[in-house]
Amino acid sequence: MTAQSQHASNVNILLIEDDPEIAQLLKVELGDAGYTVEWASSGMEGLVSLREKSPQLVILDLGLPDMDGAEVARRIKQHGDLPIIVLTATDAVERKVQLLLGGADDYLTKPFHPAELLARIQVQLRKGEGGEVRRIGELEVDVGARRLRHKGVEIQLSPKEFALMELLSSRPGRVFSRDEIERHIWGQPLKSGSNVVDVHIANLRSKLRDVGAYGYLRTVRGVGYALRQPKG
Ligand code: CA
């Protein structure tokens, strides 16, 4: 498996839907397809989850109790360029055009078959491949161009350092073990006692520090490493 391919098990989906029955159904269907689903039952809750869970895709019901769905979509796009599939109860063409112009990537009219939603999800995730840019705080991991930027300033990385950033940014916040990192980047576990991973992490951290990017690389002693948005 390569880091660029979007395996379902690697993909977090945020579902913003106030109807518990629909939410439950979709959670089961998407879960069966291998996706990790975070459910938020209001717009505000959804926006909080967006920051905490760093999903790769959002499914957004338009009719929410607390906020206009279109406003939620706008705020999601402000946070990062991730695909939004809108669920709408209306068939009105005007409303759909408005939605697409407002930043939604696709929409489905209720009621729909879960298989259709799954197909739409795959299309959106495939679109993101190649040209994918992952944003973690002020960092931009440009997977297609294999470049790393902080506040628009490019950070020169070796191919191995970029591969490390690519791996860690595939699941922000998740701790990757040394073994996983070695297998992913070198294709096999390295000799026991090797400190190659630590050296690469230290180099990366110092390059990030040079451009004022602090607190992104987290070491969990005895467990591994994670990339995350710095606190505060
Ligand atoms: Ca609703």
mmCIF file of C-alpha atoms and ligand atoms in Angstrom:
data_model
loop_
_atom_site.group_PDB
_atom_site.id
_atom_site.type_symbol
_atom_site.label_atom_id
_atom_site.label_comp_id
_atom_site.label_asym_id
_atom_site.label_seq_id
_atom_site.Cartn_x
_atom_site.Cartn_y
_atom_site.Cartn_z
ATOM 1 C CA MET A 1 0.000 0.000 0.000
ATOM 2 C CA THR A 2 1.289 3.423 -0.844
ATOM 3 C CA ALA A 3 0.610 6.566 1.095
ATOM 4 C CA GLN A 4 -0.915 8.191 -1.947
ATOM 5 C CA SER A 5 -3.672 5.691 -2.473
ATOM 6 C CA GLN A 6 -6.707 6.388 -0.345
ATOM 7 C CA HIS A 7 -7.529 3.152 1.378
ATOM 8 C CA ALA A 8 -10.865 3.255 3.093
ATOM 9 C CA SER A 9 -9.298 2.264 6.403
ATOM 10 C CA ASN A 10 -7.127 5.382 6.219
ATOM 11 C CA VAL A 11 -9.989 7.759 5.641
ATOM 12 C CA ASN A 12 -11.841 9.653 8.349
ATOM 13 C CA ILE A 13 -15.247 10.942 7.392
ATOM 14 C CA LEU A 14 -17.109 13.577 9.340
ATOM 15 C CA LEU A 15 -20.868 13.158 9.138
ATOM 16 C CA ILE A 16 -22.867 16.234 10.125
ATOM 17 C CA GLU A 17 -26.482 15.131 10.317
ATOM 18 C CA ASP A 18 -29.122 15.861 12.950
ATOM 19 C CA ASP A 19 -31.411 12.934 12.128
ATOM 20 C CA PRO A 20 -30.201 10.075 14.362
ATOM 21 C CA GLU A 21 -31.806 7.391 12.201
ATOM 22 C CA ILE A 22 -30.078 8.513 9.011
ATOM 23 C CA ALA A 23 -26.829 9.060 10.920
ATOM 24 C CA GLN A 24 -26.935 5.574 12.393
ATOM 25 C CA LEU A 25 -27.659 3.994 9.029
ATOM 26 C CA LEU A 26 -24.820 5.867 7.336
ATOM 27 C CA LYS A 27 -22.408 5.106 10.166
ATOM 28 C CA VAL A 28 -23.046 1.400 9.708
ATOM 29 C CA GLU A 29 -22.860 1.503 5.901
ATOM 30 C CA LEU A 30 -19.692 3.599 5.788
ATOM 31 C CA GLY A 31 -18.171 1.603 8.626
ATOM 32 C CA ASP A 32 -18.805 -1.616 6.702
ATOM 33 C CA ALA A 33 -17.017 -0.061 3.736
ATOM 34 C CA GLY A 34 -13.988 0.477 5.987
ATOM 35 C CA TYR A 35 -14.308 4.199 6.683
ATOM 36 C CA THR A 36 -13.940 5.720 10.113
ATOM 37 C CA VAL A 37 -16.982 7.887 10.762
ATOM 38 C CA GLU A 38 -17.276 10.708 13.242
ATOM 39 C CA TRP A 39 -20.860 11.801 13.774
ATOM 40 C CA ALA A 40 -21.829 15.349 14.710
ATOM 41 C CA SER A 41 -25.503 16.164 15.219
ATOM 42 C CA SER A 42 -25.298 19.933 14.771
ATOM 43 C CA GLY A 43 -23.350 22.480 12.765
ATOM 44 C CA MET A 44 -21.399 23.708 15.791
ATOM 45 C CA GLU A 45 -20.522 20.193 16.852
ATOM 46 C CA GLY A 46 -19.409 19.487 13.294
ATOM 47 C CA LEU A 47 -17.091 22.483 13.206
ATOM 48 C CA VAL A 48 -15.521 21.412 16.510
ATOM 49 C CA SER A 49 -14.999 17.862 15.198
ATOM 50 C CA LEU A 50 -13.472 19.283 12.048
ATOM 51 C CA ARG A 51 -10.679 20.808 14.116
ATOM 52 C CA GLU A 52 -10.230 17.860 16.432
ATOM 53 C CA LYS A 53 -10.482 14.927 14.034
ATOM 54 C CA SER A 54 -8.997 16.297 10.795
ATOM 55 C CA PRO A 55 -11.352 14.353 8.516
ATOM 56 C CA GLN A 56 -10.539 13.824 4.830
ATOM 57 C CA LEU A 57 -14.136 14.287 3.718
ATOM 58 C CA VAL A 58 -17.346 15.774 5.108
ATOM 59 C CA ILE A 59 -20.903 14.618 4.556
ATOM 60 C CA LEU A 60 -23.115 17.542 5.432
ATOM 61 C CA ASP A 61 -26.865 17.603 5.909
ATOM 62 C CA LEU A 62 -28.222 20.998 4.933
ATOM 63 C CA GLY A 63 -31.152 21.111 7.329
ATOM 64 C CA LEU A 64 -29.434 21.478 10.681
ATOM 65 C CA PRO A 65 -31.078 22.723 13.881
ATOM 66 C CA ASP A 66 -28.531 25.382 14.792
ATOM 67 C CA MET A 67 -26.951 26.696 11.600
ATOM 68 C CA ASP A 68 -27.620 27.024 7.901
ATOM 69 C CA GLY A 69 -25.882 24.119 6.163
ATOM 70 C CA ALA A 70 -24.476 26.418 3.475
ATOM 71 C CA GLU A 71 -22.818 28.494 6.192
ATOM 72 C CA VAL A 72 -21.328 25.338 7.697
ATOM 73 C CA ALA A 73 -19.971 24.407 4.243
ATOM 74 C CA ARG A 74 -18.408 27.838 3.877
ATOM 75 C CA ARG A 75 -16.652 27.547 7.237
ATOM 76 C CA ILE A 76 -15.410 24.047 6.441
ATOM 77 C CA LYS A 77 -13.822 25.328 3.237
ATOM 78 C CA GLN A 78 -12.192 28.144 5.200
ATOM 79 C CA HIS A 79 -10.602 25.546 7.444
ATOM 80 C CA GLY A 80 -9.167 23.476 4.632
ATOM 81 C CA ASP A 81 -9.770 22.277 1.129
ATOM 82 C CA LEU A 82 -11.494 18.991 1.832
ATOM 83 C CA PRO A 83 -14.381 17.573 -0.169
ATOM 84 C CA ILE A 84 -17.932 18.166 1.044
ATOM 85 C CA ILE A 85 -20.857 16.043 -0.058
ATOM 86 C CA VAL A 86 -24.120 17.755 0.813
ATOM 87 C CA LEU A 87 -27.306 15.903 1.700
ATOM 88 C CA THR A 88 -30.368 17.896 0.829
ATOM 89 C CA ALA A 89 -34.084 17.335 1.157
ATOM 90 C CA THR A 90 -34.899 19.634 -1.712
ATOM 91 C CA ASP A 91 -34.766 18.874 -5.375
ATOM 92 C CA ALA A 92 -34.758 22.542 -6.366
ATOM 93 C CA VAL A 93 -32.203 23.158 -9.096
ATOM 94 C CA GLU A 94 -31.612 26.711 -7.954
ATOM 95 C CA ARG A 95 -30.636 25.568 -4.486
ATOM 96 C CA LYS A 96 -28.235 22.957 -5.889
ATOM 97 C CA VAL A 97 -26.494 25.449 -8.128
ATOM 98 C CA GLN A 98 -26.167 27.751 -5.144
ATOM 99 C CA LEU A 99 -24.656 24.899 -3.126
ATOM 100 C CA LEU A 100 -22.070 23.991 -5.710
ATOM 101 C CA LEU A 101 -21.103 27.625 -6.122
ATOM 102 C CA GLY A 102 -20.871 27.914 -2.355
ATOM 103 C CA GLY A 103 -18.172 25.250 -2.105
ATOM 104 C CA ALA A 104 -19.972 21.905 -1.922
ATOM 105 C CA ASP A 105 -18.271 19.342 -4.151
ATOM 106 C CA ASP A 106 -21.289 17.155 -4.709
ATOM 107 C CA TYR A 107 -24.823 16.651 -3.398
ATOM 108 C CA LEU A 108 -27.368 13.925 -2.935
ATOM 109 C CA THR A 109 -31.096 14.417 -2.620
ATOM 110 C CA LYS A 110 -32.808 12.510 0.178
ATOM 111 C CA PRO A 111 -33.846 9.758 0.119
ATOM 112 C CA PHE A 112 -30.871 8.076 -1.519
ATOM 113 C CA HIS A 113 -29.343 4.617 -1.501
ATOM 114 C CA PRO A 114 -26.197 4.283 0.652
ATOM 115 C CA ALA A 115 -24.440 2.632 -2.330
ATOM 116 C CA GLU A 116 -24.825 5.881 -4.224
ATOM 117 C CA LEU A 117 -23.245 7.832 -1.396
ATOM 118 C CA LEU A 118 -20.352 5.354 -1.276
ATOM 119 C CA ALA A 119 -19.752 5.819 -4.992
ATOM 120 C CA ARG A 120 -19.774 9.617 -4.617
ATOM 121 C CA ILE A 121 -17.309 9.371 -1.731
ATOM 122 C CA GLN A 122 -14.914 7.327 -3.850
ATOM 123 C CA VAL A 123 -15.103 9.865 -6.671
ATOM 124 C CA GLN A 124 -14.276 12.709 -4.308
ATOM 125 C CA LEU A 125 -11.384 10.864 -2.703
ATOM 126 C CA ARG A 126 -9.945 9.903 -6.086
ATOM 127 C CA LYS A 127 -10.141 13.516 -7.210
ATOM 128 C CA GLY A 128 -7.963 14.454 -4.269
ATOM 129 C CA GLU A 129 -5.208 12.030 -5.168
ATOM 130 C CA GLY A 130 -2.188 13.339 -7.003
ATOM 131 C CA GLY A 131 -3.058 16.966 -6.483
ATOM 132 C CA GLU A 132 -3.698 16.458 -2.805
ATOM 133 C CA VAL A 133 -2.504 19.160 -0.427
ATOM 134 C CA ARG A 134 -2.817 18.334 3.258
ATOM 135 C CA ARG A 135 -3.084 21.217 5.666
ATOM 136 C CA ILE A 136 -2.092 20.807 9.268
ATOM 137 C CA GLY A 137 -2.198 24.144 11.041
ATOM 138 C CA GLU A 138 0.048 26.411 8.941
ATOM 139 C CA LEU A 139 1.828 23.487 7.306
ATOM 140 C CA GLU A 140 1.008 22.391 3.775
ATOM 141 C CA VAL A 141 2.070 18.938 2.698
ATOM 142 C CA ASP A 142 1.753 19.024 -1.094
ATOM 143 C CA VAL A 143 1.626 15.325 -1.842
ATOM 144 C CA GLY A 144 1.350 15.737 -5.617
ATOM 145 C CA ALA A 145 4.306 18.114 -5.955
ATOM 146 C CA ARG A 146 6.153 16.514 -3.008
ATOM 147 C CA ARG A 147 6.749 19.836 -1.314
ATOM 148 C CA LEU A 148 6.364 21.106 2.208
ATOM 149 C CA ARG A 149 5.451 24.686 3.015
ATOM 150 C CA HIS A 150 4.949 26.651 6.202
ATOM 151 C CA LYS A 151 2.948 29.874 5.850
ATOM 152 C CA GLY A 152 3.731 29.645 2.141
ATOM 153 C CA VAL A 153 7.507 29.337 2.703
ATOM 154 C CA GLU A 154 8.976 26.211 1.184
ATOM 155 C CA ILE A 155 11.038 23.911 3.389
ATOM 156 C CA GLN A 156 13.687 21.909 1.508
ATOM 157 C CA LEU A 157 13.432 18.236 2.415
ATOM 158 C CA SER A 158 15.304 15.132 1.341
ATOM 159 C CA PRO A 159 13.131 12.459 -0.335
ATOM 160 C CA LYS A 160 13.181 10.367 2.853
ATOM 161 C CA GLU A 161 12.213 13.348 4.977
ATOM 162 C CA PHE A 162 9.326 14.089 2.651
ATOM 163 C CA ALA A 163 8.235 10.445 2.753
ATOM 164 C CA LEU A 164 8.178 10.729 6.533
ATOM 165 C CA MET A 165 6.045 13.893 6.397
ATOM 166 C CA GLU A 166 3.770 12.223 3.876
ATOM 167 C CA LEU A 167 3.254 9.231 6.124
ATOM 168 C CA LEU A 168 2.676 11.234 9.313
ATOM 169 C CA SER A 169 0.344 13.704 7.577
ATOM 170 C CA SER A 170 -1.805 10.885 6.185
ATOM 171 C CA ARG A 171 -3.381 10.689 9.657
ATOM 172 C CA PRO A 172 -2.658 13.837 11.662
ATOM 173 C CA GLY A 173 -2.542 13.096 15.375
ATOM 174 C CA ARG A 174 -2.090 9.360 14.930
ATOM 175 C CA VAL A 175 1.063 7.956 16.487
ATOM 176 C CA PHE A 176 3.142 5.903 14.034
ATOM 177 C CA SER A 177 5.497 3.366 15.576
ATOM 178 C CA ARG A 178 9.138 3.254 14.605
ATOM 179 C CA ASP A 179 8.489 -0.147 13.041
ATOM 180 C CA GLU A 180 5.666 1.208 10.867
ATOM 181 C CA ILE A 181 7.814 4.134 9.769
ATOM 182 C CA GLU A 182 10.740 1.872 8.890
ATOM 183 C CA ARG A 183 8.573 -0.522 6.914
ATOM 184 C CA HIS A 184 6.886 2.311 5.090
ATOM 185 C CA ILE A 185 9.958 4.327 4.175
ATOM 186 C CA TRP A 186 12.686 1.704 3.914
ATOM 187 C CA GLY A 187 10.406 -1.166 2.927
ATOM 188 C CA GLN A 188 11.496 -3.275 5.895
ATOM 189 C CA PRO A 189 12.260 -2.935 9.579
ATOM 190 C CA LEU A 190 15.799 -1.710 10.146
ATOM 191 C CA LYS A 191 18.359 -3.398 12.363
ATOM 192 C CA SER A 192 17.353 -3.272 15.983
ATOM 193 C CA GLY A 193 19.030 -0.409 17.743
ATOM 194 C CA SER A 194 19.072 1.649 14.552
ATOM 195 C CA ASN A 195 18.492 5.311 15.224
ATOM 196 C CA VAL A 196 17.850 6.284 11.601
ATOM 197 C CA VAL A 197 14.230 7.215 12.259
ATOM 198 C CA ASP A 198 15.210 9.396 15.218
ATOM 199 C CA VAL A 199 17.837 11.128 13.103
ATOM 200 C CA HIS A 200 15.298 11.890 10.358
ATOM 201 C CA ILE A 201 12.781 13.150 12.905
ATOM 202 C CA ALA A 202 15.430 15.365 14.506
ATOM 203 C CA ASN A 203 16.400 16.783 11.095
ATOM 204 C CA LEU A 204 12.797 17.443 10.199
ATOM 205 C CA ARG A 205 12.137 19.113 13.518
ATOM 206 C CA SER A 206 15.135 21.370 13.073
ATOM 207 C CA LYS A 207 14.071 22.331 9.530
ATOM 208 C CA LEU A 208 10.597 23.154 10.824
ATOM 209 C CA ARG A 209 12.047 25.191 13.664
ATOM 210 C CA ASP A 210 14.178 27.146 11.182
ATOM 211 C CA VAL A 211 11.005 28.574 9.630
ATOM 212 C CA GLY A 212 9.273 29.097 12.969
ATOM 213 C CA ALA A 213 7.075 25.993 12.815
ATOM 214 C CA TYR A 214 7.064 24.723 16.376
ATOM 215 C CA GLY A 215 5.176 21.910 18.055
ATOM 216 C CA TYR A 216 4.149 19.914 14.989
ATOM 217 C CA LEU A 217 6.214 16.775 15.517
ATOM 218 C CA ARG A 218 5.356 14.938 18.658
ATOM 219 C CA THR A 219 7.474 12.170 20.169
ATOM 220 C CA VAL A 220 5.605 9.645 22.261
ATOM 221 C CA ARG A 221 8.337 7.934 24.213
ATOM 222 C CA GLY A 222 8.451 4.205 23.630
ATOM 223 C CA VAL A 223 5.559 4.400 21.142
ATOM 224 C CA GLY A 224 6.430 6.512 18.131
ATOM 225 C CA TYR A 225 5.845 9.811 16.390
ATOM 226 C CA ALA A 226 2.895 11.910 15.323
ATOM 227 C CA LEU A 227 2.293 15.054 13.330
ATOM 228 C CA ARG A 228 -0.359 17.354 14.719
ATOM 229 C CA GLN A 229 -1.556 20.910 14.787
ATOM 230 C CA PRO A 230 0.269 22.710 17.603
ATOM 231 C CA LYS A 231 -1.876 23.622 20.604
ATOM 232 C CA GLY A 232 -2.728 27.237 21.357
HETATM 233 CA CA CA B 1 -31.754 17.499 8.916
#
